[in-house]
Amino acid sequence: MGRPYQPSLLRLLHGATAVLVPLAWLSGLLVYSNLDGRWGRLPWRIGGDWIDLHGSTGVLLWPVTLLFGVYALSVGRRRLQQPANALALLALALAVGSGKLMQEDWLRQGVLDHWVYGVHLVAWLAIALCVAVHVGAVLQRGGLPLARSMASWRMQANDQPRHWIGQVRRAMGQRR
Ligand code: HEM
């Protein structure tokens, strides 16, 4: 098998997602520990306005997820036939979608029983599990070379930023 290559637009959108998701996940853990803690808290309290940081990460993650979703469902749809890829995208959609319905003040005001917050907590668990399964499946299928191909800077001559619009258009056209 040759060296695996990932399209540059996928690397950009996937990379932005893979940076923002751990930030959102960790800041969410601190928000939960400081303001909820019904199922346990972290042993140390790290003060700070984690809700603000978590919210800002969410604001960035929302458009990135939308673009990544459009990409994955069009240009990348064959990759979505891998169940672990599809699961990671579903968990991401659940986390971002339920987060969008959350109101920042709920936790500050002690509102912990809203169903949207319940869904958001489940999504927080689900994304950790699904991303772990996704990374495990990638390593099992293609080992480190496949995992590394997602973080490579190499760009083929026919896969430059100016080709991105055409790639999406062609993939959308094939659907009809
Ligand atoms: C952090 C959250 C992550 C999410 C939400 C996510 C989601 C996805 C999705 C939806 C795809 C399919 C894209 C398409 O259809 O074109 C994909 C592919 C891929 N991801 Fe991730 N991913 C994440 C993290 C990671 C990490 C940390 C790695 C590093 C090992 C990784 C490695 C890959 C690789 C190598 C592929 C291509 C696999 C293939 O060709 O089937 N992902 N990812």
mmCIF file of C-alpha atoms and ligand atoms in Angstrom:
data_model
loop_
_atom_site.group_PDB
_atom_site.id
_atom_site.type_symbol
_atom_site.label_atom_id
_atom_site.label_comp_id
_atom_site.label_asym_id
_atom_site.label_seq_id
_atom_site.Cartn_x
_atom_site.Cartn_y
_atom_site.Cartn_z
ATOM 1 C CA MET A 1 0.000 0.000 0.000
ATOM 2 C CA GLY A 2 1.334 3.469 -0.913
ATOM 3 C CA ARG A 3 1.616 6.306 1.540
ATOM 4 C CA PRO A 4 -1.970 7.285 2.486
ATOM 5 C CA TYR A 5 -3.030 10.766 1.338
ATOM 6 C CA GLN A 6 -5.922 12.813 2.743
ATOM 7 C CA PRO A 7 -7.456 15.625 0.674
ATOM 8 C CA SER A 8 -6.241 19.045 1.886
ATOM 9 C CA LEU A 9 -9.767 20.406 2.533
ATOM 10 C CA LEU A 10 -10.526 17.373 4.702
ATOM 11 C CA ARG A 11 -7.284 17.926 6.633
ATOM 12 C CA LEU A 12 -8.165 21.583 7.222
ATOM 13 C CA LEU A 13 -11.730 20.944 8.456
ATOM 14 C CA HIS A 14 -10.864 17.744 10.327
ATOM 15 C CA GLY A 15 -7.819 19.461 11.902
ATOM 16 C CA ALA A 16 -9.866 22.431 13.134
ATOM 17 C CA THR A 17 -12.394 19.961 14.585
ATOM 18 C CA ALA A 18 -9.703 17.844 16.226
ATOM 19 C CA VAL A 19 -8.221 20.953 17.928
ATOM 20 C CA LEU A 20 -11.516 22.451 19.066
ATOM 21 C CA VAL A 21 -13.194 19.236 20.303
ATOM 22 C CA PRO A 22 -10.632 18.508 23.074
ATOM 23 C CA LEU A 23 -10.753 22.198 24.134
ATOM 24 C CA ALA A 24 -14.545 22.094 24.351
ATOM 25 C CA TRP A 25 -14.459 18.721 26.107
ATOM 26 C CA LEU A 26 -11.939 19.794 28.772
ATOM 27 C CA SER A 27 -13.503 23.210 29.421
ATOM 28 C CA GLY A 28 -16.880 21.424 29.640
ATOM 29 C CA LEU A 29 -15.435 19.070 32.258
ATOM 30 C CA LEU A 30 -14.314 22.075 34.347
ATOM 31 C CA VAL A 31 -17.722 23.751 33.984
ATOM 32 C CA TYR A 32 -19.402 20.527 35.115
ATOM 33 C CA SER A 33 -17.011 20.080 38.047
ATOM 34 C CA ASN A 34 -17.317 23.678 39.267
ATOM 35 C CA LEU A 35 -21.047 24.230 38.768
ATOM 36 C CA ASP A 36 -22.725 20.805 38.749
ATOM 37 C CA GLY A 37 -20.736 17.921 40.239
ATOM 38 C CA ARG A 38 -23.749 15.643 40.926
ATOM 39 C CA TRP A 39 -21.757 12.537 39.898
ATOM 40 C CA GLY A 40 -18.465 13.688 41.413
ATOM 41 C CA ARG A 41 -16.053 16.546 41.025
ATOM 42 C CA LEU A 42 -12.416 16.909 40.054
ATOM 43 C CA PRO A 43 -10.189 16.715 43.147
ATOM 44 C CA TRP A 44 -8.893 20.255 42.546
ATOM 45 C CA ARG A 45 -10.836 23.354 41.745
ATOM 46 C CA ILE A 46 -9.450 25.474 38.939
ATOM 47 C CA GLY A 47 -11.086 28.871 39.206
ATOM 48 C CA GLY A 48 -11.909 30.923 36.118
ATOM 49 C CA ASP A 49 -14.791 31.730 33.832
ATOM 50 C CA TRP A 50 -14.847 28.320 32.165
ATOM 51 C CA ILE A 51 -18.397 28.834 30.915
ATOM 52 C CA ASP A 52 -17.157 31.768 28.832
ATOM 53 C CA LEU A 53 -14.244 29.774 27.406
ATOM 54 C CA HIS A 54 -16.478 26.757 26.778
ATOM 55 C CA GLY A 55 -19.073 28.975 25.070
ATOM 56 C CA SER A 56 -16.440 30.636 22.879
ATOM 57 C CA THR A 57 -15.081 27.242 21.813
ATOM 58 C CA GLY A 58 -18.647 26.245 20.960
ATOM 59 C CA VAL A 59 -19.121 29.411 18.888
ATOM 60 C CA LEU A 60 -16.057 28.461 16.815
ATOM 61 C CA LEU A 61 -16.954 24.769 16.650
ATOM 62 C CA TRP A 62 -20.452 25.411 15.298
ATOM 63 C CA PRO A 63 -19.467 26.728 11.800
ATOM 64 C CA VAL A 64 -16.517 24.312 11.611
ATOM 65 C CA THR A 65 -18.875 21.377 12.288
ATOM 66 C CA LEU A 66 -21.343 22.644 9.716
ATOM 67 C CA LEU A 67 -18.640 22.868 7.016
ATOM 68 C CA PHE A 68 -17.072 19.549 8.049
ATOM 69 C CA GLY A 69 -20.518 17.916 7.982
ATOM 70 C CA VAL A 70 -21.238 19.257 4.481
ATOM 71 C CA TYR A 71 -17.802 18.029 3.366
ATOM 72 C CA ALA A 72 -18.187 14.582 4.972
ATOM 73 C CA LEU A 73 -21.654 14.075 3.472
ATOM 74 C CA SER A 74 -20.565 15.134 -0.020
ATOM 75 C CA VAL A 75 -16.882 14.761 -0.937
ATOM 76 C CA GLY A 76 -16.166 12.414 1.985
ATOM 77 C CA ARG A 77 -19.278 10.272 1.920
ATOM 78 C CA ARG A 78 -17.427 7.079 0.999
ATOM 79 C CA ARG A 79 -15.318 7.457 4.152
ATOM 80 C CA LEU A 80 -18.533 7.719 6.171
ATOM 81 C CA GLN A 81 -19.249 4.091 5.271
ATOM 82 C CA GLN A 82 -16.700 3.315 7.977
ATOM 83 C CA PRO A 83 -19.031 3.073 11.003
ATOM 84 C CA ALA A 84 -16.449 4.617 13.373
ATOM 85 C CA ASN A 85 -16.147 7.708 11.131
ATOM 86 C CA ALA A 86 -19.925 8.100 10.974
ATOM 87 C CA LEU A 87 -20.200 7.659 14.762
ATOM 88 C CA ALA A 88 -17.633 10.388 15.415
ATOM 89 C CA LEU A 89 -19.572 12.760 13.148
ATOM 90 C CA LEU A 90 -22.899 11.886 14.823
ATOM 91 C CA ALA A 91 -21.483 12.452 18.317
ATOM 92 C CA LEU A 92 -20.036 15.773 17.163
ATOM 93 C CA ALA A 93 -23.404 16.828 15.726
ATOM 94 C CA LEU A 94 -25.179 15.850 18.964
ATOM 95 C CA ALA A 95 -22.678 17.774 21.116
ATOM 96 C CA VAL A 96 -22.710 20.920 18.977
ATOM 97 C CA GLY A 97 -26.480 20.814 18.362
ATOM 98 C CA SER A 98 -27.414 20.376 22.033
ATOM 99 C CA GLY A 99 -24.783 22.968 23.011
ATOM 100 C CA LYS A 100 -26.385 25.451 20.640
ATOM 101 C CA LEU A 101 -29.691 24.982 22.483
ATOM 102 C CA MET A 102 -28.076 25.518 25.914
ATOM 103 C CA GLN A 103 -28.262 28.850 27.678
ATOM 104 C CA GLU A 104 -25.090 30.035 29.348
ATOM 105 C CA ASP A 105 -26.903 31.203 32.456
ATOM 106 C CA TRP A 106 -28.569 27.873 33.284
ATOM 107 C CA LEU A 107 -25.608 26.495 35.241
ATOM 108 C CA ARG A 108 -24.813 29.843 36.854
ATOM 109 C CA GLN A 109 -28.432 29.949 38.067
ATOM 110 C CA GLY A 110 -28.382 26.314 39.244
ATOM 111 C CA VAL A 111 -30.765 25.066 36.524
ATOM 112 C CA LEU A 112 -29.450 21.494 36.215
ATOM 113 C CA ASP A 113 -32.587 19.570 35.288
ATOM 114 C CA HIS A 114 -33.309 20.935 31.822
ATOM 115 C CA TRP A 115 -33.563 18.122 29.230
ATOM 116 C CA VAL A 116 -31.272 19.994 26.830
ATOM 117 C CA TYR A 117 -28.535 20.017 29.476
ATOM 118 C CA GLY A 118 -29.136 16.270 29.996
ATOM 119 C CA VAL A 119 -28.653 15.635 26.273
ATOM 120 C CA HIS A 120 -25.541 17.830 26.276
ATOM 121 C CA LEU A 121 -24.046 15.811 29.158
ATOM 122 C CA VAL A 122 -24.745 12.547 27.306
ATOM 123 C CA ALA A 123 -23.129 14.060 24.186
ATOM 124 C CA TRP A 124 -20.031 14.953 26.243
ATOM 125 C CA LEU A 125 -19.637 11.275 27.170
ATOM 126 C CA ALA A 126 -20.561 10.051 23.687
ATOM 127 C CA ILE A 127 -17.989 12.189 21.888
ATOM 128 C CA ALA A 128 -15.169 10.922 24.123
ATOM 129 C CA LEU A 129 -16.200 7.310 23.475
ATOM 130 C CA CYS A 130 -16.825 7.750 19.756
ATOM 131 C CA VAL A 131 -13.566 9.625 19.120
ATOM 132 C CA ALA A 132 -11.664 6.918 21.049
ATOM 133 C CA VAL A 133 -13.351 4.229 18.909
ATOM 134 C CA HIS A 134 -12.671 6.307 15.760
ATOM 135 C CA VAL A 135 -8.957 6.694 16.536
ATOM 136 C CA GLY A 136 -8.771 2.991 17.475
ATOM 137 C CA ALA A 137 -10.403 2.018 14.161
ATOM 138 C CA VAL A 138 -8.031 4.284 12.202
ATOM 139 C CA LEU A 139 -5.006 2.714 13.920
ATOM 140 C CA GLN A 140 -6.359 -0.787 13.371
ATOM 141 C CA ARG A 141 -7.090 -0.165 9.689
ATOM 142 C CA GLY A 142 -3.994 1.745 8.639
ATOM 143 C CA GLY A 143 -1.740 2.030 11.690
ATOM 144 C CA LEU A 144 0.361 5.126 12.355
ATOM 145 C CA PRO A 145 0.825 5.949 8.624
ATOM 146 C CA LEU A 146 -2.969 6.414 8.225
ATOM 147 C CA ALA A 147 -3.250 8.406 11.484
ATOM 148 C CA ARG A 148 -0.297 10.601 10.481
ATOM 149 C CA SER A 149 -1.699 11.222 6.996
ATOM 150 C CA MET A 150 -4.382 13.396 8.633
ATOM 151 C CA ALA A 151 -1.729 15.685 10.158
ATOM 152 C CA SER A 152 0.560 15.888 7.135
ATOM 153 C CA TRP A 153 1.236 19.207 5.325
ATOM 154 C CA ARG A 154 1.890 17.540 1.961
ATOM 155 C CA MET A 155 -0.323 18.819 -0.872
ATOM 156 C CA GLN A 156 -0.633 17.209 -4.280
ATOM 157 C CA ALA A 157 -0.542 19.535 -7.288
ATOM 158 C CA ASN A 158 -4.209 18.839 -8.116
ATOM 159 C CA ASP A 159 -5.367 19.333 -4.510
ATOM 160 C CA GLN A 160 -4.619 23.014 -3.799
ATOM 161 C CA PRO A 161 -7.072 25.409 -2.088
ATOM 162 C CA ARG A 162 -8.180 26.662 -5.516
ATOM 163 C CA HIS A 163 -9.480 23.155 -6.281
ATOM 164 C CA TRP A 164 -11.703 22.953 -3.178
ATOM 165 C CA ILE A 165 -14.849 24.557 -4.630
ATOM 166 C CA GLY A 166 -14.645 22.290 -7.675
ATOM 167 C CA GLN A 167 -14.207 19.197 -5.474
ATOM 168 C CA VAL A 168 -17.353 20.021 -3.466
ATOM 169 C CA ARG A 169 -19.340 20.976 -6.598
ATOM 170 C CA ARG A 170 -18.409 17.739 -8.328
ATOM 171 C CA ALA A 171 -19.317 15.646 -5.268
ATOM 172 C CA MET A 172 -22.671 17.432 -4.919
ATOM 173 C CA GLY A 173 -23.337 17.008 -8.626
ATOM 174 C CA GLN A 174 -22.751 13.248 -8.407
ATOM 175 C CA ARG A 175 -25.512 12.946 -5.812
ATOM 176 C CA ARG A 176 -28.234 14.089 -8.146
HETATM 177 C C1 HEM B 1 -11.695 15.050 17.658
HETATM 178 C C2 HEM B 1 -12.729 14.616 17.050
HETATM 179 C C3 HEM B 1 -12.771 13.916 15.731
HETATM 180 C C4 HEM B 1 -13.861 13.853 14.933
HETATM 181 C C5 HEM B 1 -15.226 14.455 15.219
HETATM 182 C C6 HEM B 1 -13.488 13.097 13.741
HETATM 183 C C7 HEM B 1 -14.344 12.805 12.719
HETATM 184 C C8 HEM B 1 -13.987 12.209 11.530
HETATM 185 C C9 HEM B 1 -14.868 11.985 10.406
HETATM 186 C C10 HEM B 1 -16.351 12.357 10.356
HETATM 187 C C11 HEM B 1 -14.143 11.420 9.409
HETATM 188 C C12 HEM B 1 -14.645 11.049 8.000
HETATM 189 C C13 HEM B 1 -14.459 12.267 7.111
HETATM 190 C C14 HEM B 1 -15.062 12.114 5.737
HETATM 191 O O1 HEM B 1 -16.142 11.520 5.596
HETATM 192 O O2 HEM B 1 -14.460 12.652 4.769
HETATM 193 C C15 HEM B 1 -12.792 11.242 9.906
HETATM 194 C C16 HEM B 1 -11.757 10.676 9.199
HETATM 195 C C17 HEM B 1 -10.504 10.432 9.723
HETATM 196 N N1 HEM B 1 -10.048 10.755 10.975
HETATM 197 FE FE1 HEM B 1 -11.092 11.717 12.424
HETATM 198 N N2 HEM B 1 -12.161 12.715 13.849
HETATM 199 C C18 HEM B 1 -11.677 13.184 15.048
HETATM 200 C C19 HEM B 1 -10.394 13.003 15.548
HETATM 201 C C20 HEM B 1 -9.395 12.280 14.917
HETATM 202 C C21 HEM B 1 -8.072 12.036 15.465
HETATM 203 C C22 HEM B 1 -7.573 12.507 16.837
HETATM 204 C C23 HEM B 1 -7.401 11.316 14.540
HETATM 205 C C24 HEM B 1 -5.980 10.806 14.679
HETATM 206 C C25 HEM B 1 -5.694 9.565 14.656
HETATM 207 C C26 HEM B 1 -8.268 11.107 13.401
HETATM 208 C C27 HEM B 1 -7.929 10.460 12.228
HETATM 209 C C28 HEM B 1 -8.744 10.323 11.097
HETATM 210 C C29 HEM B 1 -8.333 9.700 9.866
HETATM 211 C C30 HEM B 1 -6.954 9.101 9.562
HETATM 212 C C31 HEM B 1 -9.446 9.758 9.003
HETATM 213 C C32 HEM B 1 -9.531 9.198 7.557
HETATM 214 C C33 HEM B 1 -9.999 7.800 7.735
HETATM 215 C C34 HEM B 1 -10.480 7.156 6.470
HETATM 216 O O3 HEM B 1 -9.907 7.396 5.405
HETATM 217 O O4 HEM B 1 -11.469 6.424 6.601
HETATM 218 N N3 HEM B 1 -9.495 11.698 13.669
HETATM 219 N N4 HEM B 1 -12.728 11.752 11.180
#
